[in-house]
mmCIF file with all atom_site columns, C-alpha atoms in Angstrom:
data_model
loop_
_atom_site.group_PDB
_atom_site.id
_atom_site.type_symbol
_atom_site.label_atom_id
_atom_site.label_alt_id
_atom_site.label_comp_id
_atom_site.label_asym_id
_atom_site.label_entity_id
_atom_site.label_seq_id
_atom_site.pdbx_PDB_ins_code
_atom_site.Cartn_x
_atom_site.Cartn_y
_atom_site.Cartn_z
_atom_site.occupancy
_atom_site.B_iso_or_equiv
_atom_site.pdbx_formal_charge
_atom_site.auth_seq_id
_atom_site.auth_comp_id
_atom_site.auth_asym_id
_atom_site.auth_atom_id
_atom_site.pdbx_PDB_model_num
ATOM 1  C CA . UNK A 1 1  ? 16.943  13.866  34.864  1.00 0.00 ? 162 UNK A CA 1
ATOM 2  C CA . UNK A 1 2  ? 18.792  11.001  33.242  1.00 0.00 ? 163 UNK A CA 1
ATOM 3  C CA . UNK A 1 3  ? 21.609  11.010  30.777  1.00 0.00 ? 164 UNK A CA 1
ATOM 4  C CA . UNK A 1 4  ? 21.060  11.989  27.155  1.00 0.00 ? 165 UNK A CA 1
ATOM 5  C CA . UNK A 1 5  ? 20.641  9.125   24.758  1.00 0.00 ? 166 UNK A CA 1
ATOM 6  C CA . UNK A 1 6  ? 22.562  8.966   21.528  1.00 0.00 ? 167 UNK A CA 1
ATOM 7  C CA . UNK A 1 7  ? 20.097  7.382   19.150  1.00 0.00 ? 168 UNK A CA 1
ATOM 8  C CA . UNK A 1 8  ? 22.617  7.294   16.295  1.00 0.00 ? 169 UNK A CA 1
ATOM 9  C CA . UNK A 1 9  ? 25.082  5.142   18.237  1.00 0.00 ? 170 UNK A CA 1
ATOM 10 C CA . UNK A 1 10 ? 25.185  1.470   17.145  1.00 0.00 ? 171 UNK A CA 1
ATOM 11 C CA . UNK A 1 11 ? 23.436  -0.848  19.558  1.00 0.00 ? 172 UNK A CA 1
ATOM 12 C CA . UNK A 1 12 ? 25.027  -4.224  19.976  1.00 0.00 ? 173 UNK A CA 1
ATOM 13 C CA . UNK A 1 13 ? 24.078  -6.895  22.405  1.00 0.00 ? 174 UNK A CA 1
ATOM 14 C CA . UNK A 1 14 ? 25.276  -10.417 22.940  1.00 0.00 ? 175 UNK A CA 1
ATOM 15 C CA . UNK A 1 15 ? 22.307  -11.676 20.912  1.00 0.00 ? 176 UNK A CA 1
ATOM 16 C CA . UNK A 1 16 ? 23.638  -9.871  17.801  1.00 0.00 ? 177 UNK A CA 1
ATOM 17 C CA . UNK A 1 17 ? 26.652  -12.133 17.568  1.00 0.00 ? 178 UNK A CA 1
ATOM 18 C CA . UNK A 1 18 ? 25.164  -15.180 15.858  1.00 0.00 ? 179 UNK A CA 1
ATOM 19 C CA . UNK A 1 19 ? 27.076  -17.893 14.124  1.00 0.00 ? 180 UNK A CA 1
ATOM 20 C CA . UNK A 1 20 ? 27.217  -18.088 10.348  1.00 0.00 ? 181 UNK A CA 1
ATOM 21 C CA . UNK A 1 21 ? 25.246  -21.335 10.437  1.00 0.00 ? 182 UNK A CA 1
ATOM 22 C CA . UNK A 1 22 ? 22.382  -19.645 12.326  1.00 0.00 ? 183 UNK A CA 1
ATOM 23 C CA . UNK A 1 23 ? 22.320  -16.827 9.788   1.00 0.00 ? 184 UNK A CA 1
ATOM 24 C CA . UNK A 1 24 ? 22.335  -19.243 6.848   1.00 0.00 ? 185 UNK A CA 1
ATOM 25 C CA . UNK A 1 25 ? 19.353  -21.122 8.359   1.00 0.00 ? 186 UNK A CA 1
ATOM 26 C CA . UNK A 1 26 ? 17.356  -17.899 8.420   1.00 0.00 ? 187 UNK A CA 1
ATOM 27 C CA . UNK A 1 27 ? 18.040  -17.146 4.713   1.00 0.00 ? 188 UNK A CA 1
ATOM 28 C CA . UNK A 1 28 ? 14.983  -18.169 2.670   1.00 0.00 ? 189 UNK A CA 1
ATOM 29 C CA . UNK A 1 29 ? 15.256  -21.053 0.278   1.00 0.00 ? 190 UNK A CA 1
ATOM 30 C CA . UNK A 1 30 ? 16.004  -20.008 -3.300  1.00 0.00 ? 191 UNK A CA 1
ATOM 31 C CA . UNK A 1 31 ? 12.914  -21.890 -4.563  1.00 0.00 ? 192 UNK A CA 1
ATOM 32 C CA . UNK A 1 32 ? 10.501  -20.376 -2.052  1.00 0.00 ? 193 UNK A CA 1
ATOM 33 C CA . UNK A 1 33 ? 9.840   -17.352 -4.260  1.00 0.00 ? 194 UNK A CA 1
ATOM 34 C CA . UNK A 1 34 ? 9.017   -19.392 -7.363  1.00 0.00 ? 195 UNK A CA 1
ATOM 35 C CA . UNK A 1 35 ? 5.377   -19.089 -8.431  1.00 0.00 ? 196 UNK A CA 1
ATOM 36 C CA . UNK A 1 36 ? 3.693   -21.878 -10.300 1.00 0.00 ? 197 UNK A CA 1
ATOM 37 C CA . UNK A 1 37 ? 2.719   -19.943 -13.414 1.00 0.00 ? 198 UNK A CA 1
ATOM 38 C CA . UNK A 1 38 ? 0.365   -22.661 -14.618 1.00 0.00 ? 199 UNK A CA 1
ATOM 39 C CA . UNK A 1 39 ? -1.859  -22.295 -11.548 1.00 0.00 ? 200 UNK A CA 1
ATOM 40 C CA . UNK A 1 40 ? -1.614  -18.461 -11.541 1.00 0.00 ? 201 UNK A CA 1
ATOM 41 C CA . UNK A 1 41 ? -2.791  -18.325 -15.154 1.00 0.00 ? 202 UNK A CA 1
ATOM 42 C CA . UNK A 1 42 ? -5.724  -20.647 -14.522 1.00 0.00 ? 203 UNK A CA 1
ATOM 43 C CA . UNK A 1 43 ? -8.464  -18.711 -12.691 1.00 0.00 ? 204 UNK A CA 1
ATOM 44 C CA . UNK A 1 44 ? -10.757 -21.688 -13.204 1.00 0.00 ? 205 UNK A CA 1
ATOM 45 C CA . UNK A 1 45 ? -8.884  -23.533 -10.465 1.00 0.00 ? 206 UNK A CA 1
ATOM 46 C CA . UNK A 1 46 ? -10.035 -20.960 -7.903  1.00 0.00 ? 207 UNK A CA 1
ATOM 47 C CA . UNK A 1 47 ? -12.469 -22.545 -5.454  1.00 0.00 ? 208 UNK A CA 1
ATOM 48 C CA . UNK A 1 48 ? -14.538 -21.049 -2.724  1.00 0.00 ? 209 UNK A CA 1
ATOM 49 C CA . UNK A 1 49 ? -14.135 -22.812 0.606   1.00 0.00 ? 210 UNK A CA 1
ATOM 50 C CA . UNK A 1 50 ? -16.809 -25.462 1.026   1.00 0.00 ? 211 UNK A CA 1
ATOM 51 C CA . UNK A 1 51 ? -19.057 -24.331 -1.828  1.00 0.00 ? 212 UNK A CA 1
ATOM 52 C CA . UNK A 1 52 ? -19.749 -26.083 -5.105  1.00 0.00 ? 213 UNK A CA 1
ATOM 53 C CA . UNK A 1 53 ? -21.142 -23.532 -7.552  1.00 0.00 ? 214 UNK A CA 1
ATOM 54 C CA . UNK A 1 54 ? -20.975 -25.702 -10.672 1.00 0.00 ? 215 UNK A CA 1
ATOM 55 C CA . UNK A 1 55 ? -24.754 -26.103 -10.949 1.00 0.00 ? 216 UNK A CA 1
ATOM 56 C CA . UNK A 1 56 ? -25.705 -22.533 -10.096 1.00 0.00 ? 217 UNK A CA 1
ATOM 57 C CA . UNK A 1 57 ? -27.226 -20.415 -12.852 1.00 0.00 ? 218 UNK A CA 1
ATOM 58 C CA . UNK A 1 58 ? -26.637 -16.696 -12.512 1.00 0.00 ? 219 UNK A CA 1
ATOM 59 C CA . UNK A 1 59 ? -29.397 -14.398 -13.694 1.00 0.00 ? 220 UNK A CA 1
ATOM 60 C CA . UNK A 1 60 ? -28.244 -11.015 -14.949 1.00 0.00 ? 221 UNK A CA 1
ATOM 61 C CA . UNK A 1 61 ? -30.679 -8.269  -15.915 1.00 0.00 ? 222 UNK A CA 1
ATOM 62 C CA . UNK A 1 62 ? -29.468 -6.304  -18.927 1.00 0.00 ? 223 UNK A CA 1
ATOM 63 C CA . UNK A 1 63 ? -31.035 -2.906  -19.294 1.00 0.00 ? 224 UNK A CA 1
ATOM 64 C CA . UNK A 1 64 ? -31.465 -1.313  -22.730 1.00 0.00 ? 225 UNK A CA 1
ATOM 65 C CA . UNK A 1 65 ? -29.564 1.937   -23.387 1.00 0.00 ? 226 UNK A CA 1
ATOM 66 C CA . UNK A 1 66 ? -31.075 4.840   -21.512 1.00 0.00 ? 227 UNK A CA 1
ATOM 67 C CA . UNK A 1 67 ? -31.930 8.184   -23.092 1.00 0.00 ? 228 UNK A CA 1
ATOM 68 C CA . UNK A 1 68 ? -29.190 9.942   -21.057 1.00 0.00 ? 229 UNK A CA 1
ATOM 69 C CA . UNK A 1 69 ? -26.410 7.438   -21.919 1.00 0.00 ? 230 UNK A CA 1
ATOM 70 C CA . UNK A 1 70 ? -24.057 6.876   -24.846 1.00 0.00 ? 231 UNK A CA 1
ATOM 71 C CA . UNK A 1 71 ? -21.414 4.300   -25.695 1.00 0.00 ? 232 UNK A CA 1
ATOM 72 C CA . UNK A 1 72 ? -17.959 5.775   -26.296 1.00 0.00 ? 233 UNK A CA 1
ATOM 73 C CA . UNK A 1 73 ? -16.582 4.547   -29.595 1.00 0.00 ? 234 UNK A CA 1
ATOM 74 C CA . UNK A 1 74 ? -13.004 4.674   -28.226 1.00 0.00 ? 235 UNK A CA 1
ATOM 75 C CA . UNK A 1 75 ? -13.233 2.739   -24.939 1.00 0.00 ? 236 UNK A CA 1
ATOM 76 C CA . UNK A 1 76 ? -16.678 1.143   -25.611 1.00 0.00 ? 237 UNK A CA 1
ATOM 77 C CA . UNK A 1 77 ? -17.933 1.996   -22.128 1.00 0.00 ? 238 UNK A CA 1
ATOM 78 C CA . UNK A 1 78 ? -21.453 3.190   -21.496 1.00 0.00 ? 239 UNK A CA 1
ATOM 79 C CA . UNK A 1 79 ? -21.247 6.717   -20.116 1.00 0.00 ? 240 UNK A CA 1
ATOM 80 C CA . UNK A 1 80 ? -23.629 9.438   -18.969 1.00 0.00 ? 241 UNK A CA 1
ATOM 81 C CA . UNK A 1 81 ? -24.351 12.276  -21.485 1.00 0.00 ? 242 UNK A CA 1
ATOM 82 C CA . UNK A 1 82 ? -22.524 14.677  -19.174 1.00 0.00 ? 243 UNK A CA 1
ATOM 83 C CA . UNK A 1 83 ? -19.267 12.831  -20.047 1.00 0.00 ? 244 UNK A CA 1
ATOM 84 C CA . UNK A 1 84 ? -19.679 13.363  -23.789 1.00 0.00 ? 245 UNK A CA 1
ATOM 85 C CA . UNK A 1 85 ? -16.758 15.342  -25.272 1.00 0.00 ? 246 UNK A CA 1
ATOM 86 C CA . UNK A 1 86 ? -17.590 15.294  -28.971 1.00 0.00 ? 247 UNK A CA 1
ATOM 87 C CA . UNK A 1 87 ? -19.082 13.315  -31.769 1.00 0.00 ? 248 UNK A CA 1
ATOM 88 C CA . UNK A 1 88 ? -16.278 11.781  -33.835 1.00 0.00 ? 249 UNK A CA 1
ATOM 89 C CA . UNK A 1 89 ? -16.353 10.238  -37.288 1.00 0.00 ? 250 UNK A CA 1
ATOM 90 C CA . UNK A 1 90 ? -17.249 6.873   -35.787 1.00 0.00 ? 251 UNK A CA 1
ATOM 91 C CA . UNK A 1 91 ? -19.582 8.178   -33.047 1.00 0.00 ? 252 UNK A CA 1
ATOM 92 C CA . UNK A 1 92 ? -19.498 9.727   -29.573 1.00 0.00 ? 253 UNK A CA 1
ATOM 93 C CA . UNK A 1 93 ? -16.208 10.098  -27.662 1.00 0.00 ? 254 UNK A CA 1
ATOM 94 C CA . UNK A 1 94 ? -16.039 10.597  -23.870 1.00 0.00 ? 255 UNK A CA 1
ATOM 95 C CA . UNK A 1 95 ? -13.929 13.189  -22.014 1.00 0.00 ? 256 UNK A CA 1
ATOM 96 C CA . UNK A 1 96 ? -11.356 10.614  -20.850 1.00 0.00 ? 257 UNK A CA 1
ATOM 97 C CA . UNK A 1 97 ? -10.637 9.301   -24.343 1.00 0.00 ? 258 UNK A CA 1
ATOM 98 C CA . UNK A 1 98 ? -10.535 12.789  -25.852 1.00 0.00 ? 259 UNK A CA 1
ATOM 99 C CA . UNK A 1 99 ? -7.835  13.865  -23.358 1.00 0.00 ? 260 UNK A CA 1
#
């Protein structure tokens, strides 16, 4: 068997002794973390690679309310009747909003 290894002991090699200039070169530029807020707030500038979707019409089928559904008057989401908590003054309220 070999010797026991002390894993808590500091490990230093010759590579660990770098010059201050080398360390300063590795420090990221102060401006590298700045985000251009104008581009981040403009989702319209998002483009798919190689696809122009400007002339594409999207067809969406909207179904009428079903007999086993209700619209919560607090969160305005369409929910299944099993999620109905109570009927409030303004209309049905779901379990999540009643909690």
